[in-house]
């Protein structure tokens, strides 16, 4: 329902009856009832405490800046991704359930990708699923523009594929494709032959890669490079890792100076506008260091959104909210790294941890160029990391893997992540002007 939006797409008249709200209530009650029988699933007091504090920080940030009524509305908005985190933790507490969720997630995005191809080649819902923009500032749009993007041979327009719901931006859709692509390998066991892997994974990956190119997302290009590095970094020698990193840097620099139809140049208009937004975000933090300018209020202080999830977070929620948000991300990576370090690489828990880490790296790299601080995808990914660690601990007792059961030390790494990202934003601003 969150990703495919079948009711909104095919039965919009039913939306007046609030079916999604009813589904939320039923799902939550059923999840709580089921979790009670299973020792509350992967529920973790630390995660829930951080989520509660983050929601409170968002509420207070708006209350102090805009008043109680706006604060209540903001609390209602942020409750959606928070509840997705809770629901995922309540339900995904075994490796089988984790696998099921990845396949449902992957299947949903694959359906949306096929829908996009229908729009591209046959014009089915093309007006809703494609946005067009001029290929250059001097380009002249064709007078007789074809309603089917694939038939436009003028070269003056860039047709960018998007999807439905909160994926109605090409960058969001590209980011989500990167997130789910590694999960194709969940379908294979370590003993699967190379032929079986290539026969299924090859065409599926090619489909997602082709759809990704139709989004024309520059951030997605960098996300793919980062995801590939993390996918192969434990499978190749140190020399090869250096070469992969160099290739990624080369691809980034190529985008900066060349970039084809949508160059990543800092002098290019949209890129310079993003730098201006980041600079104003730093100014908002300086003026309101504790709780920021208020959740959802960035555009009240700048003409556009931040185009950076990190900037958006510390500008709107201040250092308090930013630390809480970063802590949830740090805990997720620590959980995945703990599984990878402590469990046999052939074990499903370790294999899935590698794939989920690749997904999160791809998401976070794309998020550096997008305002996606509180999108459902991120909170589902973080909850999946918590659920996978819980499942690994249940499958591997203390006597088998004692290090796996040690508490995660998160406060200092989170503080370091806050400082590092603030410095990184400042460096981007300084060297891009």
Coordinates of C-alpha atoms in Angstrom, one line a residue:
X1 CA 0.0 0.0 0.0
X2 CA 2.8 2.4 0.8
X3 CA 4.7 1.9 -2.4
X4 CA 2.4 0.6 -5.1
X5 CA -0.7 2.7 -4.0
X6 CA -3.3 0.4 -5.6
X7 CA -6.3 2.2 -4.2
X8 CA -5.1 5.6 -5.2
X9 CA -4.2 4.3 -8.7
X10 CA -7.1 2.1 -9.5
X11 CA -10.0 3.1 -7.2
X12 CA -9.5 6.7 -6.2
X13 CA -13.1 7.1 -5.2
X14 CA -12.6 4.8 -2.3
X15 CA -10.0 7.2 -0.8
X16 CA -12.9 9.3 0.6
X17 CA -13.6 6.4 3.1
X18 CA -10.0 6.5 4.5
X19 CA -9.2 2.9 3.8
X20 CA -5.5 3.4 4.5
X21 CA -6.2 4.7 8.0
X22 CA -8.4 1.7 8.6
X23 CA -5.6 -0.6 7.4
X24 CA -3.1 1.2 9.7
X25 CA -5.3 0.5 12.7
X26 CA -6.0 -3.1 11.9
X27 CA -2.3 -3.8 11.0
X28 CA -1.1 -2.2 14.2
X29 CA -3.5 -4.0 16.5
X30 CA -2.8 -7.3 14.7
X31 CA 1.0 -6.7 15.0
X32 CA 0.8 -5.9 18.7
X33 CA -1.3 -9.0 19.4
X34 CA 1.1 -11.3 17.4
X35 CA 4.2 -9.6 19.0
X36 CA 2.9 -10.4 22.5
X37 CA 3.1 -14.1 21.7
X38 CA 6.6 -13.8 20.4
X39 CA 8.2 -11.7 23.2
X40 CA 7.5 -8.5 21.3
X41 CA 9.5 -9.4 18.2
X42 CA 12.5 -7.3 17.5
X43 CA 11.2 -4.5 19.7
X44 CA 14.1 -2.6 21.2
X45 CA 13.8 0.0 24.0
X46 CA 16.8 1.9 22.7
X47 CA 15.3 2.3 19.3
X48 CA 11.9 3.1 20.5
X49 CA 13.3 5.6 23.0
X50 CA 15.2 7.4 20.3
X51 CA 12.1 7.4 18.0
X52 CA 10.0 8.9 20.8
X53 CA 12.6 11.6 21.5
X54 CA 13.0 12.4 17.8
X55 CA 9.2 12.8 17.5
X56 CA 9.2 15.0 20.6
X57 CA 12.0 17.1 19.2
X58 CA 10.0 17.6 16.0
X59 CA 6.9 18.6 18.0
X60 CA 8.8 21.1 20.2
X61 CA 10.7 22.6 17.3
X62 CA 7.4 23.5 15.6
X63 CA 5.7 24.5 18.9
X64 CA 8.4 27.0 19.7
X65 CA 8.6 28.4 16.2
X66 CA 5.0 28.3 14.9
X67 CA 2.6 27.4 17.8
X68 CA 0.8 24.4 19.2
X69 CA -1.6 23.9 16.3
X70 CA 1.2 23.6 13.8
X71 CA 3.1 21.4 16.2
X72 CA 0.2 18.9 16.4
X73 CA 0.0 18.8 12.6
X74 CA 3.8 18.2 12.4
X75 CA 3.6 15.4 14.9
X76 CA 0.9 13.7 12.8
X77 CA 3.1 13.9 9.7
X78 CA 6.2 12.5 11.4
X79 CA 4.2 9.7 13.0
X80 CA 3.9 7.9 9.6
X81 CA 7.5 6.9 9.2
X82 CA 7.9 6.3 12.9
X83 CA 4.9 3.9 12.8
X84 CA 6.4 2.1 9.8
X85 CA 9.6 1.5 11.9
X86 CA 7.5 0.2 14.8
X87 CA 5.4 -2.1 12.6
X88 CA 8.5 -3.5 11.0
X89 CA 10.2 -4.2 14.3
X90 CA 7.1 -5.9 15.7
X91 CA 6.8 -8.2 12.7
X92 CA 10.3 -8.8 11.3
X93 CA 12.1 -10.8 14.0
X94 CA 13.1 -14.0 12.1
X95 CA 15.3 -14.6 9.0
X96 CA 12.2 -16.0 7.2
X97 CA 10.2 -12.8 7.8
X98 CA 13.1 -10.7 6.8
X99 CA 13.4 -12.5 3.6
X100 CA 9.7 -12.2 3.0
X101 CA 9.8 -8.4 3.5
X102 CA 12.7 -8.0 1.1
X103 CA 10.9 -9.9 -1.6
X104 CA 7.7 -7.9 -1.1
X105 CA 9.7 -4.7 -1.2
X106 CA 11.6 -5.8 -4.3
X107 CA 8.4 -7.1 -6.0
X108 CA 6.6 -3.8 -5.4
X109 CA 9.4 -1.7 -6.9
X110 CA 9.6 -4.1 -9.9
X111 CA 5.9 -3.7 -10.5
X112 CA 6.4 0.1 -10.5
X113 CA 9.3 -0.3 -12.9
X114 CA 7.2 -2.3 -15.3
X115 CA 4.5 0.3 -15.1
X116 CA 7.1 2.9 -16.0
X117 CA 8.2 1.0 -19.0
X118 CA 4.6 0.8 -20.2
X119 CA 4.4 4.6 -19.9
X120 CA 7.7 5.0 -21.7
X121 CA 7.0 2.8 -24.7
X122 CA 3.2 2.8 -25.0
X123 CA 2.2 6.1 -23.3
X124 CA 0.1 4.4 -20.6
X125 CA -0.3 7.1 -17.9
X126 CA 2.7 8.9 -19.3
X127 CA 1.4 12.3 -18.3
X128 CA 1.5 11.1 -14.6
X129 CA 4.7 9.1 -14.7
X130 CA 7.0 11.3 -16.8
X131 CA 8.1 14.8 -16.5
X132 CA 9.9 16.5 -19.3
X133 CA 12.5 19.3 -19.2
X134 CA 14.7 21.0 -21.7
X135 CA 18.0 19.4 -22.4
X136 CA 19.8 22.7 -22.3
X137 CA 19.0 26.4 -21.6
X138 CA 19.0 27.2 -25.3
X139 CA 16.9 24.2 -26.4
X140 CA 13.5 24.8 -28.1
X141 CA 10.7 22.3 -27.3
X142 CA 9.2 20.6 -30.4
X143 CA 5.8 22.0 -31.5
X144 CA 4.3 18.5 -32.1
X145 CA 5.5 16.6 -29.1
X146 CA 4.6 12.9 -29.0
X147 CA 2.6 11.7 -26.0
X148 CA 4.9 8.6 -25.9
X149 CA 8.3 9.4 -24.5
X150 CA 10.1 6.7 -26.5
X151 CA 8.9 8.2 -29.7
X152 CA 10.4 11.7 -29.0
X153 CA 13.5 11.9 -31.2
X154 CA 13.9 15.7 -31.1
X155 CA 16.7 15.6 -28.6
X156 CA 15.5 18.8 -27.0
X157 CA 13.6 17.2 -24.1
X158 CA 14.7 15.0 -21.2
X159 CA 12.0 12.6 -20.2
X160 CA 12.4 11.7 -16.5
X161 CA 10.5 8.7 -15.1
X162 CA 8.9 8.9 -11.7
X163 CA 6.4 6.8 -9.9
X164 CA 3.4 7.1 -7.6
X165 CA 2.9 8.3 -4.0
X166 CA 6.0 9.6 -2.3
X167 CA 8.0 8.3 -5.2
X168 CA 6.6 10.9 -7.6
X169 CA 10.0 12.5 -8.0
X170 CA 12.5 10.9 -10.4
X171 CA 15.3 11.1 -7.8
X172 CA 13.1 9.3 -5.2
X173 CA 12.3 6.6 -7.6
X174 CA 15.9 6.1 -8.6
X175 CA 17.0 6.0 -5.0
X176 CA 14.4 3.3 -4.2
X177 CA 15.5 1.2 -7.2
X178 CA 19.1 1.3 -5.8
X179 CA 17.8 0.2 -2.4
X180 CA 16.0 -2.9 -3.6
X181 CA 18.3 -4.1 -6.4
X182 CA 20.8 -6.0 -4.1
X183 CA 17.9 -8.0 -2.7
X184 CA 17.6 -10.0 -5.9
X185 CA 20.4 -12.0 -4.5
X186 CA 18.3 -13.0 -1.5
X187 CA 16.7 -15.5 -3.9
X188 CA 19.9 -17.5 -4.1
X189 CA 21.6 -19.8 -1.6
X190 CA 25.4 -19.8 -1.3
X191 CA 25.4 -23.1 -3.2
X192 CA 23.5 -21.8 -6.2
X193 CA 25.3 -22.2 -9.5
X194 CA 26.7 -19.3 -11.5
X195 CA 24.3 -20.2 -14.4
X196 CA 21.2 -20.0 -12.1
X197 CA 22.4 -16.7 -10.7
X198 CA 23.0 -15.2 -14.1
X199 CA 19.8 -16.5 -15.7
X200 CA 17.6 -14.9 -13.1
X201 CA 19.6 -12.0 -11.6
X202 CA 21.0 -10.8 -14.9
X203 CA 17.7 -9.9 -16.6
X204 CA 16.2 -8.6 -13.4
X205 CA 19.2 -6.3 -12.7
X206 CA 19.2 -5.2 -16.3
X207 CA 15.5 -4.3 -16.0
X208 CA 16.1 -2.2 -12.9
X209 CA 19.2 -0.6 -14.3
X210 CA 17.4 0.4 -17.5
X211 CA 14.5 1.9 -15.5
X212 CA 17.1 3.7 -13.3
X213 CA 18.6 5.4 -16.4
X214 CA 15.1 6.6 -17.3
X215 CA 15.0 8.7 -14.1
X216 CA 18.1 10.7 -15.2
X217 CA 19.0 11.0 -11.6
X218 CA 22.5 12.3 -11.0
X219 CA 22.4 11.4 -7.3
X220 CA 21.4 7.9 -8.3
X221 CA 24.6 7.6 -10.4
X222 CA 26.7 8.3 -7.3
X223 CA 24.5 6.0 -5.2
X224 CA 25.2 3.1 -7.7
X225 CA 28.9 3.7 -7.5
X226 CA 28.9 3.7 -3.7
X227 CA 26.7 0.6 -3.5
X228 CA 29.0 -1.3 -5.9
X229 CA 32.0 -0.5 -3.8
X230 CA 30.4 -1.8 -0.6
X231 CA 29.1 -4.9 -2.4
X232 CA 32.5 -5.9 -3.6
X233 CA 34.7 -4.5 -0.8
X234 CA 34.8 -7.8 1.2
X235 CA 35.0 -10.0 -1.9
X236 CA 38.2 -8.5 -3.5
X237 CA 41.7 -7.7 -2.5
X238 CA 42.8 -4.4 -1.0
X239 CA 44.4 -3.4 -4.3
X240 CA 41.1 -4.0 -6.1
X241 CA 39.3 -2.0 -3.5
X242 CA 41.6 0.9 -4.1
X243 CA 40.9 0.6 -7.8
X244 CA 37.2 0.5 -7.2
X245 CA 37.3 3.6 -5.1
X246 CA 39.4 5.4 -7.7
X247 CA 36.9 4.4 -10.4
X248 CA 34.1 5.8 -8.2
X249 CA 36.0 9.1 -7.7
X250 CA 36.7 9.2 -11.5
X251 CA 33.0 8.7 -12.2
X252 CA 32.1 11.5 -9.8
X253 CA 34.6 13.9 -11.4
X254 CA 33.4 12.9 -14.9
X255 CA 30.0 13.9 -13.8
X256 CA 31.3 17.2 -12.4
X257 CA 33.0 18.2 -15.6
X258 CA 30.9 16.4 -18.3
X259 CA 27.9 14.7 -17.1
X260 CA 26.0 14.2 -20.3
X261 CA 22.5 15.7 -20.4
X262 CA 22.5 16.6 -16.7
X263 CA 26.0 17.5 -15.6
X264 CA 26.9 17.6 -11.9
X265 CA 28.8 20.8 -12.2
X266 CA 28.8 23.1 -9.3
X267 CA 28.4 26.0 -11.7
X268 CA 25.3 24.5 -13.2
X269 CA 22.2 26.3 -12.1
X270 CA 20.4 23.6 -10.1
X271 CA 23.7 22.6 -8.4
X272 CA 24.5 26.2 -7.4
X273 CA 20.9 26.5 -6.0
X274 CA 21.5 23.5 -3.8
X275 CA 24.8 25.0 -2.5
X276 CA 22.9 28.2 -1.6
X277 CA 20.2 26.1 0.2
X278 CA 22.9 24.2 2.2
X279 CA 24.5 27.6 3.1
X280 CA 21.2 28.9 4.4
X281 CA 20.7 25.6 6.3
X282 CA 24.0 26.2 8.1
X283 CA 22.8 29.8 8.9
X284 CA 19.5 28.4 10.3
X285 CA 21.5 26.0 12.6
X286 CA 23.6 28.9 13.8
X287 CA 20.5 31.0 14.6
X288 CA 18.6 28.1 16.2
X289 CA 21.2 25.6 17.4
X290 CA 19.1 23.5 19.7
X291 CA 15.8 22.7 18.0
X292 CA 16.2 24.4 14.6
X293 CA 13.6 26.4 12.7
X294 CA 10.9 23.8 13.1
X295 CA 10.1 20.5 11.4
X296 CA 8.8 21.2 7.9
X297 CA 9.7 24.9 8.1
X298 CA 12.9 25.0 5.9
X299 CA 11.0 26.5 3.0
X300 CA 9.8 29.3 5.3
X301 CA 13.4 30.5 5.4
X302 CA 14.6 29.6 2.0
X303 CA 12.8 29.6 -1.4
X304 CA 13.5 25.8 -1.9
X305 CA 14.0 22.7 0.1
X306 CA 17.5 21.8 1.3
X307 CA 18.2 19.1 -1.4
X308 CA 20.2 17.4 1.3
X309 CA 18.7 15.1 4.0
X310 CA 21.4 15.9 6.5
X311 CA 21.1 19.7 6.0
X312 CA 17.3 19.5 6.2
X313 CA 17.5 17.6 9.5
X314 CA 19.9 19.9 11.4
X315 CA 18.3 23.0 10.0
X316 CA 14.8 22.0 11.0
X317 CA 15.5 20.1 14.2
X318 CA 18.7 21.6 15.4
X319 CA 21.5 19.7 17.0
X320 CA 19.2 17.8 19.4
X321 CA 17.0 16.3 16.6
X322 CA 20.0 15.8 14.3
X323 CA 21.9 13.8 16.9
X324 CA 18.8 11.6 17.5
X325 CA 18.3 11.0 13.8
X326 CA 22.0 10.2 13.2
X327 CA 21.9 7.9 16.2
X328 CA 19.2 5.7 14.5
X329 CA 21.3 5.6 11.4
X330 CA 24.5 4.8 13.3
X331 CA 22.8 2.0 15.2
X332 CA 21.6 0.5 12.0
X333 CA 25.1 0.3 10.5
X334 CA 26.5 -0.9 13.7
X335 CA 24.0 -3.7 13.8
X336 CA 24.8 -4.8 10.3
X337 CA 28.5 -4.6 10.8
X338 CA 28.2 -6.7 14.0
X339 CA 26.4 -9.5 12.1
X340 CA 28.9 -9.4 9.3
X341 CA 31.9 -9.6 11.7
X342 CA 30.5 -12.3 14.1
X343 CA 28.6 -14.7 11.9
X344 CA 29.9 -17.1 9.3
X345 CA 29.8 -15.4 5.8
X346 CA 27.8 -18.3 4.4
X347 CA 25.1 -17.9 7.0
X348 CA 21.9 -16.2 5.7
X349 CA 22.1 -13.6 8.5
X350 CA 25.5 -12.5 7.4
X351 CA 24.6 -12.6 3.6
X352 CA 21.5 -10.5 4.2
X353 CA 23.4 -8.1 6.4
X354 CA 25.8 -7.4 3.5
X355 CA 23.0 -6.8 1.1
X356 CA 21.1 -4.6 3.5
X357 CA 24.2 -2.6 4.2
X358 CA 24.7 -2.1 0.4
X359 CA 21.1 -0.8 0.3
X360 CA 21.6 1.6 3.1
X361 CA 24.8 2.9 1.6
X362 CA 23.1 3.6 -1.7
X363 CA 20.2 5.3 0.1
X364 CA 22.4 7.5 2.2
X365 CA 24.6 8.6 -0.7
X366 CA 21.5 9.6 -2.7
X367 CA 20.1 11.3 0.4
X368 CA 23.1 13.6 0.4
X369 CA 21.5 15.3 -2.7
X370 CA 17.8 14.8 -1.8
X371 CA 15.6 16.1 1.0
X372 CA 14.5 12.6 2.2
X373 CA 15.1 12.8 5.9
X374 CA 11.8 11.2 7.0
X375 CA 10.7 9.2 4.0
X376 CA 9.2 5.7 4.8
X377 CA 12.1 3.9 2.9
X378 CA 14.7 5.0 5.4
X379 CA 12.7 4.1 8.5
X380 CA 11.9 0.7 7.1
X381 CA 15.6 0.0 6.3
X382 CA 16.6 1.0 9.8
X383 CA 13.9 -1.3 11.3
X384 CA 15.1 -4.1 9.1
X385 CA 18.6 -3.7 10.4
X386 CA 17.3 -3.9 14.0
X387 CA 15.1 -7.0 13.1
X388 CA 18.0 -8.8 11.4
X389 CA 20.3 -8.3 14.4
X390 CA 17.6 -9.6 16.7
X391 CA 17.1 -12.7 14.4
X392 CA 20.9 -13.3 14.3
X393 CA 21.1 -13.1 18.1
X394 CA 18.3 -15.6 18.5
X395 CA 19.9 -18.0 16.0
X396 CA 23.4 -17.8 17.5
X397 CA 23.4 -18.1 21.3
X398 CA 26.0 -16.3 23.4
X399 CA 28.1 -19.5 23.6
X400 CA 28.4 -19.6 19.8
X401 CA 28.9 -16.0 19.0
X402 CA 29.4 -14.0 22.2
X403 CA 30.5 -10.8 20.5
X404 CA 27.2 -10.7 18.6
X405 CA 25.3 -10.2 21.9
X406 CA 27.4 -7.3 23.2
X407 CA 25.4 -4.0 23.4
X408 CA 25.9 -1.6 20.6
X409 CA 28.0 1.5 21.6
X410 CA 26.4 4.3 19.8
X411 CA 26.7 7.7 21.6
X412 CA 30.2 8.6 20.7
X413 CA 30.0 7.3 17.1
X414 CA 26.8 9.3 16.6
X415 CA 28.4 12.5 17.9
X416 CA 31.3 11.9 15.6
X417 CA 28.9 11.4 12.7
X418 CA 27.2 14.7 13.5
X419 CA 30.5 16.6 13.6
X420 CA 31.8 14.9 10.4
X421 CA 28.7 15.6 8.3
X422 CA 28.6 19.2 9.5
X423 CA 32.2 19.6 8.4
X424 CA 31.5 17.8 5.1
X425 CA 28.6 20.2 4.3
X426 CA 30.8 23.2 5.1
X427 CA 33.5 21.8 2.8
X428 CA 31.1 21.3 0.0
X429 CA 29.9 24.9 0.4
X430 CA 33.4 26.3 0.6
X431 CA 34.8 24.5 -2.5
X432 CA 31.7 24.8 -4.7
X433 CA 31.6 28.5 -4.8

